[in-house]
Short mmCIF file of C-alpha atoms and ligand atoms in Angstrom, two decimals:
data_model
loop_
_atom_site.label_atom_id
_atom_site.label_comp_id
_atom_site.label_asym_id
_atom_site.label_seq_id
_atom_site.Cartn_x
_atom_site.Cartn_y
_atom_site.Cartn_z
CA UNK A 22 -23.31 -12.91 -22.05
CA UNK A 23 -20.68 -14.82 -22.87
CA UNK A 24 -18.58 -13.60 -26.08
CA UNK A 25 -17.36 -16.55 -28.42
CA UNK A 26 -15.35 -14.86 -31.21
CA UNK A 27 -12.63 -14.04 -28.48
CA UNK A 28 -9.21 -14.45 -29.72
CA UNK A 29 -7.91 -15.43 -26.37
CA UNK A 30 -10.06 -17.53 -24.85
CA UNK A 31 -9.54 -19.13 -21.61
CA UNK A 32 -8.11 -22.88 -22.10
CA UNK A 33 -7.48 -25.55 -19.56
CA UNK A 34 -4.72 -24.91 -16.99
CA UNK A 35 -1.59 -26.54 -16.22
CA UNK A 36 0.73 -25.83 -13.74
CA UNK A 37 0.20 -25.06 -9.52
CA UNK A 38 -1.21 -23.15 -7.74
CA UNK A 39 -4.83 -23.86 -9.28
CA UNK A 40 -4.81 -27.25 -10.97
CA UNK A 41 -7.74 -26.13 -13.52
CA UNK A 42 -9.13 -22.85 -14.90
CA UNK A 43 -11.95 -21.06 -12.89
CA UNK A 44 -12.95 -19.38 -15.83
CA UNK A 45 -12.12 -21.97 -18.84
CA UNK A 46 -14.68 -21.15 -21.70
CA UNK A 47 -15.79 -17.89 -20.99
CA UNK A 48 -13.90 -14.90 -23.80
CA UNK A 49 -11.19 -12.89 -22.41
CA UNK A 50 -12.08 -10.08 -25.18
CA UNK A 51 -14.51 -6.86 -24.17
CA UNK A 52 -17.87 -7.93 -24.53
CA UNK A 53 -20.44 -6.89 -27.25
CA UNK A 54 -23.47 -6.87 -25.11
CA UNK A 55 -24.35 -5.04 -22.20
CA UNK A 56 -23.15 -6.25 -18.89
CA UNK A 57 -22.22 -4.97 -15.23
CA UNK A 58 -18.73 -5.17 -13.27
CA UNK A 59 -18.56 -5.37 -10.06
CA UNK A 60 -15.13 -3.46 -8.44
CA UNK A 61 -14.26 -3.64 -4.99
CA UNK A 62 -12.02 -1.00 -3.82
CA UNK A 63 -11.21 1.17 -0.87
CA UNK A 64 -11.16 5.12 -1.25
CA UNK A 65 -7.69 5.58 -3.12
CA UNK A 66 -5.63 8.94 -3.85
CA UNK A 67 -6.91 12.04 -3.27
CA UNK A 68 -9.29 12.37 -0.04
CA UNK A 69 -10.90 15.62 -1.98
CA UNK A 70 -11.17 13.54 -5.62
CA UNK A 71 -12.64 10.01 -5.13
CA UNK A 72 -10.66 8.43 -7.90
CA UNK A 73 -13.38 5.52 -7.81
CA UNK A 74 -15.67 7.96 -8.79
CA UNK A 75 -13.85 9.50 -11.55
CA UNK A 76 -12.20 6.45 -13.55
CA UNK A 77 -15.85 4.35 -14.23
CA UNK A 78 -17.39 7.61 -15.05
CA UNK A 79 -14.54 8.15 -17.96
CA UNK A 80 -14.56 4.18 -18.19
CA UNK A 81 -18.26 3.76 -18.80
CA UNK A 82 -17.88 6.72 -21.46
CA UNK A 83 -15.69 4.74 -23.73
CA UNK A 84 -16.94 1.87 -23.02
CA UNK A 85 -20.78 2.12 -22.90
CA UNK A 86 -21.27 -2.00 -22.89
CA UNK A 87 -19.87 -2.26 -19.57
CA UNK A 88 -21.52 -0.90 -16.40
CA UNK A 89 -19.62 -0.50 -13.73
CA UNK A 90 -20.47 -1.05 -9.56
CA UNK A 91 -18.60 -0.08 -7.10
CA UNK A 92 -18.55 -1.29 -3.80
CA UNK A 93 -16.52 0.41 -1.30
CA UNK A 94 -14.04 -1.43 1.02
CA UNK A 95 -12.90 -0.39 4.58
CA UNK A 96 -9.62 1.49 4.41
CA UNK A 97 -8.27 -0.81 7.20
CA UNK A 98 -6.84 -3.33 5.18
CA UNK A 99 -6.97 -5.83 6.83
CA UNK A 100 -10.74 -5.49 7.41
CA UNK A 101 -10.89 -5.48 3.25
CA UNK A 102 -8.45 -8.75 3.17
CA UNK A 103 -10.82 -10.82 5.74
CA UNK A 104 -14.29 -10.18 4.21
CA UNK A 105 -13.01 -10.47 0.23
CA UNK A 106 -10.78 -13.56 1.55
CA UNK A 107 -14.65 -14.41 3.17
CA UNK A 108 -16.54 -13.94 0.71
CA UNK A 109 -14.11 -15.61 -2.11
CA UNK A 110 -13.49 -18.17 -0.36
CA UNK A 111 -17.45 -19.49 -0.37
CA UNK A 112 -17.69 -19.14 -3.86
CA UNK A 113 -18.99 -15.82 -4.51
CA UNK A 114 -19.04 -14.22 -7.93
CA UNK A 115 -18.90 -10.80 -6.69
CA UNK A 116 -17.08 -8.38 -6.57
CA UNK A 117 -15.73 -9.45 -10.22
CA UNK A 118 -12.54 -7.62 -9.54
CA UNK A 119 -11.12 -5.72 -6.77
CA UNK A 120 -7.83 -3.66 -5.19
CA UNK A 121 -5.70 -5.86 -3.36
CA UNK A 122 -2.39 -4.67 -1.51
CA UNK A 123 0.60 -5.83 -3.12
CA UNK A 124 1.42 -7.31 0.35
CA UNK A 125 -1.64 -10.34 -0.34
CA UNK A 126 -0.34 -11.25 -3.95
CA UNK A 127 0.99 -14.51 -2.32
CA UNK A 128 -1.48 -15.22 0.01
CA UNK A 129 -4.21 -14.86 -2.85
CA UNK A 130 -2.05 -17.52 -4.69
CA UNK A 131 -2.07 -19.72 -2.56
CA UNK A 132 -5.40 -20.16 -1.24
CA UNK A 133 -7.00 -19.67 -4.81
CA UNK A 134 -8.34 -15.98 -4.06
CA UNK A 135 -7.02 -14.53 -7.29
CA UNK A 136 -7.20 -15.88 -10.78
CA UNK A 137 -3.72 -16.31 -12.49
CA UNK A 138 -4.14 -13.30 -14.95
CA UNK A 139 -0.95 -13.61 -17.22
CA UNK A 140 -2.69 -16.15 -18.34
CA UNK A 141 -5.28 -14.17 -20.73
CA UNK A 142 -2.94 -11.23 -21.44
CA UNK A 143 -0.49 -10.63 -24.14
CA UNK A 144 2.86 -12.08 -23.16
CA UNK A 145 4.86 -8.86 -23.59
CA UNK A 146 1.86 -7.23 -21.51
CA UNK A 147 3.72 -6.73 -18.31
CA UNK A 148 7.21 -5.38 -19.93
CA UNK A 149 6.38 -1.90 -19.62
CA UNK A 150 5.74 -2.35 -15.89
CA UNK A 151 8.45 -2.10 -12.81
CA UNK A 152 10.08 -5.64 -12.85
CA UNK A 153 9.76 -5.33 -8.82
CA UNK A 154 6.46 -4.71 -8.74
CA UNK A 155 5.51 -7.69 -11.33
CA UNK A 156 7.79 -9.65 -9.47
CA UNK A 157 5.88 -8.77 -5.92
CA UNK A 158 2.48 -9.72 -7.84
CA UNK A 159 4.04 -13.10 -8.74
CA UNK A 160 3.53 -16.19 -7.44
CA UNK A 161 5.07 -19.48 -8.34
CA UNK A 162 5.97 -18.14 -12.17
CA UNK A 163 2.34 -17.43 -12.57
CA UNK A 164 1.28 -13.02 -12.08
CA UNK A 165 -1.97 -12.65 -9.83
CA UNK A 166 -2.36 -8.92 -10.33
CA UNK A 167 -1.90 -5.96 -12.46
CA UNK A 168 -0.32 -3.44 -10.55
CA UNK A 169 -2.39 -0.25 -10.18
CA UNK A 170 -0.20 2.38 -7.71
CA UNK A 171 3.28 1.83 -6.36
CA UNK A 172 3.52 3.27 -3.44
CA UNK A 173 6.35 3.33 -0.47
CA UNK A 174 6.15 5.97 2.57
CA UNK A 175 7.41 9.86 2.77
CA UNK A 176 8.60 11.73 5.69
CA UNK A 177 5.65 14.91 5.18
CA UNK A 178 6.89 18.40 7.14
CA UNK A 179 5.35 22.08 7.56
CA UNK A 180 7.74 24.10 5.27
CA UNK A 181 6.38 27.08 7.07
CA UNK A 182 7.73 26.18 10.42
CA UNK A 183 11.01 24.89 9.18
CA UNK A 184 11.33 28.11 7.47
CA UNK A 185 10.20 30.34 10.46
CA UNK A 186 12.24 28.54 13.08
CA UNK A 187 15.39 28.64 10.39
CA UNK A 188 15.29 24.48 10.81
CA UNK A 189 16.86 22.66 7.86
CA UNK A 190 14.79 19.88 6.26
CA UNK A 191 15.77 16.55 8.53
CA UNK A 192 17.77 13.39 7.15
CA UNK A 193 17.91 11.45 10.51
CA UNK A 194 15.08 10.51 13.00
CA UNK A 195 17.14 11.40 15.56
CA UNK A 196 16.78 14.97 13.83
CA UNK A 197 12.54 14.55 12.87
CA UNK A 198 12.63 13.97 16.94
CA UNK A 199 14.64 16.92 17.90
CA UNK A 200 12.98 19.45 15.58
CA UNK A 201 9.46 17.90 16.76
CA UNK A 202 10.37 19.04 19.91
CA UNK A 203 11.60 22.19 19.37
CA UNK A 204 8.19 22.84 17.57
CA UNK A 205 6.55 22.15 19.85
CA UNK A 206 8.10 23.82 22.50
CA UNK A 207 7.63 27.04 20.35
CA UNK A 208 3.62 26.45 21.01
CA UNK A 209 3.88 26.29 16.90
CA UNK A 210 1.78 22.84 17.36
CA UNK A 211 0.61 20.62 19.70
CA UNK A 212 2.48 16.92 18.51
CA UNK A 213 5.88 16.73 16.63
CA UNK A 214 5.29 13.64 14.67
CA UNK A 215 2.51 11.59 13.88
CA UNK A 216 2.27 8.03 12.07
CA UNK A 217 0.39 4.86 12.09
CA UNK A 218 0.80 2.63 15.35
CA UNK A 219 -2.83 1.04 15.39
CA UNK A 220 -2.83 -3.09 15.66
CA UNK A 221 -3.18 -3.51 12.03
CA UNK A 222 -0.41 -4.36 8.92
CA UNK A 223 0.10 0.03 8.40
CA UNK A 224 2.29 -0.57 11.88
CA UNK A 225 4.32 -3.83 10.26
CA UNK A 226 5.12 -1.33 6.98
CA UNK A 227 6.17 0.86 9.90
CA UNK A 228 8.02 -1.03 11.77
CA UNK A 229 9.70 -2.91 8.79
CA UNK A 230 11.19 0.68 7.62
CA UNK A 231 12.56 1.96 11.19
CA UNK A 232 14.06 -1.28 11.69
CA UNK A 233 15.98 -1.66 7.89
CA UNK A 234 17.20 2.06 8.95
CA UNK A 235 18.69 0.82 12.16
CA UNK A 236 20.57 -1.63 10.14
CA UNK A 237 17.97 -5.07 10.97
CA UNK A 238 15.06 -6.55 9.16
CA UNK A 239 11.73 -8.63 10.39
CA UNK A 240 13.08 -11.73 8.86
CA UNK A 241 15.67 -12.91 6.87
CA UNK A 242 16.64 -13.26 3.58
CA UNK A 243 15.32 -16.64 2.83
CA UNK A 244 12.34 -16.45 4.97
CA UNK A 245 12.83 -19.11 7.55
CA UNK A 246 13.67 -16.83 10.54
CA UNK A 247 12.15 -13.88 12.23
CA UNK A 248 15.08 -11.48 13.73
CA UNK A 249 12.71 -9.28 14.87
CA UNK A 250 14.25 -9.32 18.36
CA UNK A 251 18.00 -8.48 17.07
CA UNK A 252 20.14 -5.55 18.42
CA UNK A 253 19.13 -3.57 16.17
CA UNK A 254 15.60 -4.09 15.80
CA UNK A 255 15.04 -3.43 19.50
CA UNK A 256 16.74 -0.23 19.29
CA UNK A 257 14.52 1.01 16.47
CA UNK A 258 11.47 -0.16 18.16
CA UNK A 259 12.86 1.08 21.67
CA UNK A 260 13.10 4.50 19.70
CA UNK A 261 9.39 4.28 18.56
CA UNK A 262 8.13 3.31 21.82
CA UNK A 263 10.01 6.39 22.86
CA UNK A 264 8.38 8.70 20.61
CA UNK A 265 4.91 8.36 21.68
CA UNK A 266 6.10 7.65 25.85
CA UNK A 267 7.59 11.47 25.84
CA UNK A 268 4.94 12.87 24.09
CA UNK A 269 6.87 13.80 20.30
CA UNK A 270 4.38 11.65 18.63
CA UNK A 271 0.90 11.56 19.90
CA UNK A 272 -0.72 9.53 22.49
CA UNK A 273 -3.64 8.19 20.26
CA UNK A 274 -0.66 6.96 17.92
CA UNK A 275 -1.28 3.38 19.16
CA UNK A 276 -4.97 4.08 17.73
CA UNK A 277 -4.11 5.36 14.28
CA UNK A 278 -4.54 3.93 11.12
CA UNK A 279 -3.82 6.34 8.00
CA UNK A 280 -6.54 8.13 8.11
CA UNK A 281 -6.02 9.37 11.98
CA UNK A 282 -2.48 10.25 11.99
CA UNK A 283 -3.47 12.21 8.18
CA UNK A 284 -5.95 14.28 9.53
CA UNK A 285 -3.75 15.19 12.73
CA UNK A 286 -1.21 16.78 9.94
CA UNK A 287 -3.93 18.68 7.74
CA UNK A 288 -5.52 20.13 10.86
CA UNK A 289 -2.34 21.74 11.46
CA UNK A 290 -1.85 19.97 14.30
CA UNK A 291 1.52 18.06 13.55
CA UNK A 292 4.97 19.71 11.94
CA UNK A 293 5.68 16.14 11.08
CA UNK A 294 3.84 13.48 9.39
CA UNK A 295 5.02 9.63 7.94
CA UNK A 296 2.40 8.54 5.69
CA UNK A 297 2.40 6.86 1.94
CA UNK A 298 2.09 8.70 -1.74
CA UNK A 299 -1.55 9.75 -1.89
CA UNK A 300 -1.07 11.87 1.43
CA UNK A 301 0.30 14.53 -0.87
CA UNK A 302 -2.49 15.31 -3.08
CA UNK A 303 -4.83 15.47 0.13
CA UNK A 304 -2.71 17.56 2.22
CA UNK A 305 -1.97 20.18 -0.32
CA UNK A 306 -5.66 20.36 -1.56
CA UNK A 307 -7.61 23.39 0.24
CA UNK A 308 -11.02 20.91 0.63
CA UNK A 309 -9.53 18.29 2.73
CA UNK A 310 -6.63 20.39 4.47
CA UNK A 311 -5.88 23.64 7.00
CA UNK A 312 -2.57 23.52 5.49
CA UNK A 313 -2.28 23.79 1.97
CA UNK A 314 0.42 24.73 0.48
CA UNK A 315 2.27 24.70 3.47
CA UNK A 316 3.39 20.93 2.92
CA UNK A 317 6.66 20.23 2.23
CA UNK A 318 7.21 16.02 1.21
CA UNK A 319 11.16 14.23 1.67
CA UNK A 320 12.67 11.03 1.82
CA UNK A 321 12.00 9.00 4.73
CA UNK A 322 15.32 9.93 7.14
CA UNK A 323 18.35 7.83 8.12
CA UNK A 324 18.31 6.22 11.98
CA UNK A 325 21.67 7.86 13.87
CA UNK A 326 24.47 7.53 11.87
CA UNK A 327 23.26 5.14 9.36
CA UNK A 328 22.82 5.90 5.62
CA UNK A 329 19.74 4.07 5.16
CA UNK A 330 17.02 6.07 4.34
CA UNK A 331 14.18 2.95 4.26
CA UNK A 332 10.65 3.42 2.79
CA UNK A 333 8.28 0.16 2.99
CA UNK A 334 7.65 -0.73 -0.59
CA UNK A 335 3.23 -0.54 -0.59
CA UNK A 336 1.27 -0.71 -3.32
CA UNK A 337 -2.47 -1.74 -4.65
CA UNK A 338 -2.77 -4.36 -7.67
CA UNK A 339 -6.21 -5.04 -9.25
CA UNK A 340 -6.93 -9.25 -8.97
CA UNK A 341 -9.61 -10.53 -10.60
CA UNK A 342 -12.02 -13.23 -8.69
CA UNK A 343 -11.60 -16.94 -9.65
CA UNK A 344 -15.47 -16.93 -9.46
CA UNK A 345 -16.03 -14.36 -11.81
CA UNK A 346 -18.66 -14.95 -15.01
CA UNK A 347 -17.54 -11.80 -16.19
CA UNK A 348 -13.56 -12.02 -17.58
CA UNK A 349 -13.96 -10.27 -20.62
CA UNK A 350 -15.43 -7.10 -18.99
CA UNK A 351 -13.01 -7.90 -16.32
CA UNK A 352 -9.77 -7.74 -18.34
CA UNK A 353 -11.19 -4.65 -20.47
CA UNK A 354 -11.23 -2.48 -17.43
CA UNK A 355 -8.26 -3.57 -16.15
CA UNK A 356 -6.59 -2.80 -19.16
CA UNK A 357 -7.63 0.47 -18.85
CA UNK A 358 -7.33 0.94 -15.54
CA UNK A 359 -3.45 0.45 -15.27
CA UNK A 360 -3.23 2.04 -18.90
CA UNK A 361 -0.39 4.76 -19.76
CA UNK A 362 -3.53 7.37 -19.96
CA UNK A 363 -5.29 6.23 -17.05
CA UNK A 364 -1.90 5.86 -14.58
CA UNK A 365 -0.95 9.66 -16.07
CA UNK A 366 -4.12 11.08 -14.86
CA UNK A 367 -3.85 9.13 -11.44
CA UNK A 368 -0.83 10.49 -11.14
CA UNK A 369 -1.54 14.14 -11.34
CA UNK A 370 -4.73 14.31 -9.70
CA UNK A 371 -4.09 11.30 -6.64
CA UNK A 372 -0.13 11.58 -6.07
CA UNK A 373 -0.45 7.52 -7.06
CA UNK A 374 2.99 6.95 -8.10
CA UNK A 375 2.47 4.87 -11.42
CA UNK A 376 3.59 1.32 -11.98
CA UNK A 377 4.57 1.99 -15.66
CA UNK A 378 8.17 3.24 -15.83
CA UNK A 379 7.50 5.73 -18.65
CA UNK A 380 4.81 6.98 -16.87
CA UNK A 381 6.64 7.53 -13.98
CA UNK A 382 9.53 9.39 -15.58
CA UNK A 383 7.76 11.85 -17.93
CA UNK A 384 8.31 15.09 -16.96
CA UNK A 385 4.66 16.31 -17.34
CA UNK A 386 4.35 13.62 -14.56
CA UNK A 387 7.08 14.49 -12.58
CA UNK A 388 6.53 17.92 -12.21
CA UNK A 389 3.28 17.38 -11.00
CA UNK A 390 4.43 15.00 -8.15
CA UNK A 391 6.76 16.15 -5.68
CA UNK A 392 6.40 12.82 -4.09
CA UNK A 393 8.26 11.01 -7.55
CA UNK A 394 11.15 13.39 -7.03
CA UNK A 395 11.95 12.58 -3.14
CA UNK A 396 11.06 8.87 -3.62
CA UNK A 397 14.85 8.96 -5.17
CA UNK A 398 16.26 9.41 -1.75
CA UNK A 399 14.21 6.56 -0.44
CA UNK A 400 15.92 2.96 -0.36
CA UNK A 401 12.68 0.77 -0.99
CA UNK A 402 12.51 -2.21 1.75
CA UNK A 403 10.29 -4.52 1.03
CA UNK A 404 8.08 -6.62 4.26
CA UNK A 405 8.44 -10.47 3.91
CA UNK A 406 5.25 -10.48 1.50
CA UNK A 407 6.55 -13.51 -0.69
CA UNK A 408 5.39 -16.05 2.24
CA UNK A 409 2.60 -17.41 1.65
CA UNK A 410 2.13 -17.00 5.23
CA UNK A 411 3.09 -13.40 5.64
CA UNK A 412 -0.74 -12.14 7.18
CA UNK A 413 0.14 -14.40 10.02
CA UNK A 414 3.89 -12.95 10.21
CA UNK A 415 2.76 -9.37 9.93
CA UNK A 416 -0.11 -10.31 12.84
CA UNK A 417 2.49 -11.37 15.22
CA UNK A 418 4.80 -8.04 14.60
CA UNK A 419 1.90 -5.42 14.82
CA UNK A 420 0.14 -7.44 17.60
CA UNK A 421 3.65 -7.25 20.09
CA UNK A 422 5.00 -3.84 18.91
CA UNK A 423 1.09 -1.69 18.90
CA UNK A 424 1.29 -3.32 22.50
CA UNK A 425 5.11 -1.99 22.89
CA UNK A 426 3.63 1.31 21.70
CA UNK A 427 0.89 1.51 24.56
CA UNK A 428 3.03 0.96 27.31
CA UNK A 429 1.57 -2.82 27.98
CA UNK A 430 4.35 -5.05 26.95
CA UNK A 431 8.23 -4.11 27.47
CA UNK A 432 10.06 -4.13 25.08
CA UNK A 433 12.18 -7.13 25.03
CA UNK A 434 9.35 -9.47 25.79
CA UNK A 435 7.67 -8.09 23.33
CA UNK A 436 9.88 -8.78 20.18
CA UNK A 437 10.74 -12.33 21.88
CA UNK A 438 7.30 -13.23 21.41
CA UNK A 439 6.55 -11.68 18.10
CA UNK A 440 10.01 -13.78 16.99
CA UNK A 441 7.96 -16.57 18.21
CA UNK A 442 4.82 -15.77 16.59
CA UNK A 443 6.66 -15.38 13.04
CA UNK A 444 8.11 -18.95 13.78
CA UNK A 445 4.85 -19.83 14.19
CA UNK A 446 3.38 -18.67 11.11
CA UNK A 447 6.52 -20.04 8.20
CA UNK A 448 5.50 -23.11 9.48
CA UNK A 449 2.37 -22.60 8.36
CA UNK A 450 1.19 -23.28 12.08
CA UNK A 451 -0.75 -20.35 12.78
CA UNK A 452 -3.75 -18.95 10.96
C1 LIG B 4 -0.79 1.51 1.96
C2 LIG B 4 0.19 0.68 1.14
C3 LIG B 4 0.00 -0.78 1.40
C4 LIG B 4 0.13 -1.04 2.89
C5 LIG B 4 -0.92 -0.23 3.62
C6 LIG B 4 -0.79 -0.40 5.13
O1 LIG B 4 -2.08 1.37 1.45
O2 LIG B 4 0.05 0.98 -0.23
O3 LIG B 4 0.93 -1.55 0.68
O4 LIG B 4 0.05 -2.40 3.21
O5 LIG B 4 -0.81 1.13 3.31
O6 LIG B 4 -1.81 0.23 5.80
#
């Protein structure tokens, strides 16, 4: 099983987190006799095109020693975090590898979830690759993940209405708001604007972007503060709560997750939809949507007079499992899997905005993605993911502001105790 002519193979460890090296002895190279990977991973990019499907069958074509399993994770992400953070966490060997959100990178660090993967790759490995996004896989100087998809969030809108009702393509929320209404009004569609409110970290990502456009942010710069209960922050929050009390977003908002507020939009349902990259390919695709070709994609607007138009920074990296008896298989399909090739064709057929910066400027690339063009009129914000503690911080914003959203917890209260509730968690207090 284990190859031994491996040029790089794995060697003692030095340096924190992860005082020795889960998988010293085994070969880092691709191995010569038949084995079987395990891959954990959600459904990603296109709703019509399962892209899990798709990569191990070209995968296991060039690489006919390594069988690939997939086992499918719950879209809810944090559902996926707690059962791999589970299941890691007792030792298990499977899955080998899996999709992680960029947001976990330092929480996988930390508690030994993720094996240090720099380690067994060529040093200049990760220069082709958005510094950001290495940087957000990073933790104390060691890299935990190879970033798969960069994504960040889009304002989505029915061209066809805009056009029909002569309405010009919004750049405030303020505006998204008005329009909605107008819409709606029309008896053109039922709800103006729909988006993720559920409990659950889509609503921090949220949150996080509505409040950097109102001119706050969740914490500050160095991490030791929540201001989640600033001037500004309340007023952006205030303004979501408002949304879904007069009926411009839709009740169920403080239900949905992605998938809910998606399908609202490609019923036809909704003029207006915020939701991340992959929502493009699934909206425009005729299997999975009444409104193909009807979808127009933007940057995410400005709040009032501001000229910030903030977009969460999201994203999926692949980690590889501490417990694994399988690196060399391991590091061959990742490899591949965040390839120039293999990020091309996720490009074009998911709406995955790739992690290499070549790859995301080539104009084969480009013109296939209208969501690569608008992300230039985003400003990326990124949540407070470098904690270590940052689940826990994230908890105690969704928690207060879903229970803003449903009408259970004013306001003010609400952000007072979620300021609380991040104190809570940089101290490492709260799990
Ligand atoms: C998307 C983003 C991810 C984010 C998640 C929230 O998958 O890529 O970073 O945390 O949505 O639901």
């Amino acid at each position: 099983m284990l190859g031994t002519a491996g040029l790089l193979l794995a060697t003692a460890a030095c340096g924190s987190p992860g005082e020795e090296d889960p998988a010293a002895g085994q070969s880092a190279e691709e191995p010569t006799s038949p084995v079987t990977l395990t891959w954990q991973a959600a459904p990603f990019g296109n709703r019509a095109d399962d892209a899990r499907v798709w990569l191990v069958e070209e995968f296991e074509a060039e690489h006919p020693n390594i069988d690939i399993e997939v086992i499918s994770a719950p879209t809810n992400v944090d559902t996926n975090r707690a059962s791999l953070a589970t299941q890691i966490m007792g030792g298990a060997s499977t899955p080998d590898i899996y999709n992680g959100d960029v947001a976990w990178a330092a929480q996988l660090a930390d508690n030994g979830l993720a094996l240090p993967v720099d380690r067994y790759l060529p040093e200049d490995y990760f220069d082709g690759f958005d510094p950001a996004v290495v940087e957000g896989a990073t933790f104390e100087d060691q890299v935990f993940g190879i970033p798969l998809t960069l994504d960040q969030s889009f304002l989505y809108y029915r061209k066809d209405l805009l056009e029909k009702h002569g309405l010009p393509v919004p750049g405030t929320w303020q505006e998204v708001a008005e329009q909605a209404r107008t819409l709606q009004d029309a008896g053109e569609v039922a709800e103006g604007i729909t988006w993720q409110g559920a409990s659950y970290e889509g609503l921090t990502a949220v949150t996080n972007e509505f409040v950097a456009s109102a001119g706050g942010s969740l914490v500050n710069e160095d991490l030791s503060e929540g201001l989640i209960d600033s001037p500004e922050a309340t007023e952006a929050v205030e303004f979501m709560r408002g949304l879904v009390a007069d009926g411009t977003s839709p009740r169920g908002v403080p239900t949905y997750q992605e998938p809910q507020s998606l399908q609202t939009f490609t019923n036809g349902d909704a003029a207006f939809m915020r939701n991340w990259a992959y929502a493009y390919a699934t909206a425009e695709n005729e299997e999975t949507s009444g409104i193909a070709g009807k979808v127009g994609v933007t940057s995410m607007p400005a709040f009032g007079d501001g000229d910030t138009n903030a977009a969460s920074v999201g994203g999926w990296n692949v980690y590889v499992n501490p417990h694994t008896e399988q690196l060399g298989a391991s590091l061959t399909f990742l490899k591949w899997l965040t390839s120039a090739e293999t990020q091309t064709d996720l490009a074009k057929r998911s709406s995955t905005i790739p992690t290499l910066d070549a790859v995301r400027e080539a104009a084969d690339v480009q013109a296939l993605s209208p969501v690569i063009v608008a992300s230039a009129g985003n400003d990326l914000v990124a949540r407070p993911t470098a904690s270590p503690y940052y689940p826990q911080i994230s908890q105690s914003i969704y928690g207060q502001v879903n229970g803003i959203l449903a009408g259970t917890t004013e306001t003010g209260a609400g952000l007072e105790a979620a300021r609380n509730g991040i104190r809570s968690a940089l101290e490492g207090r709260s799990l």
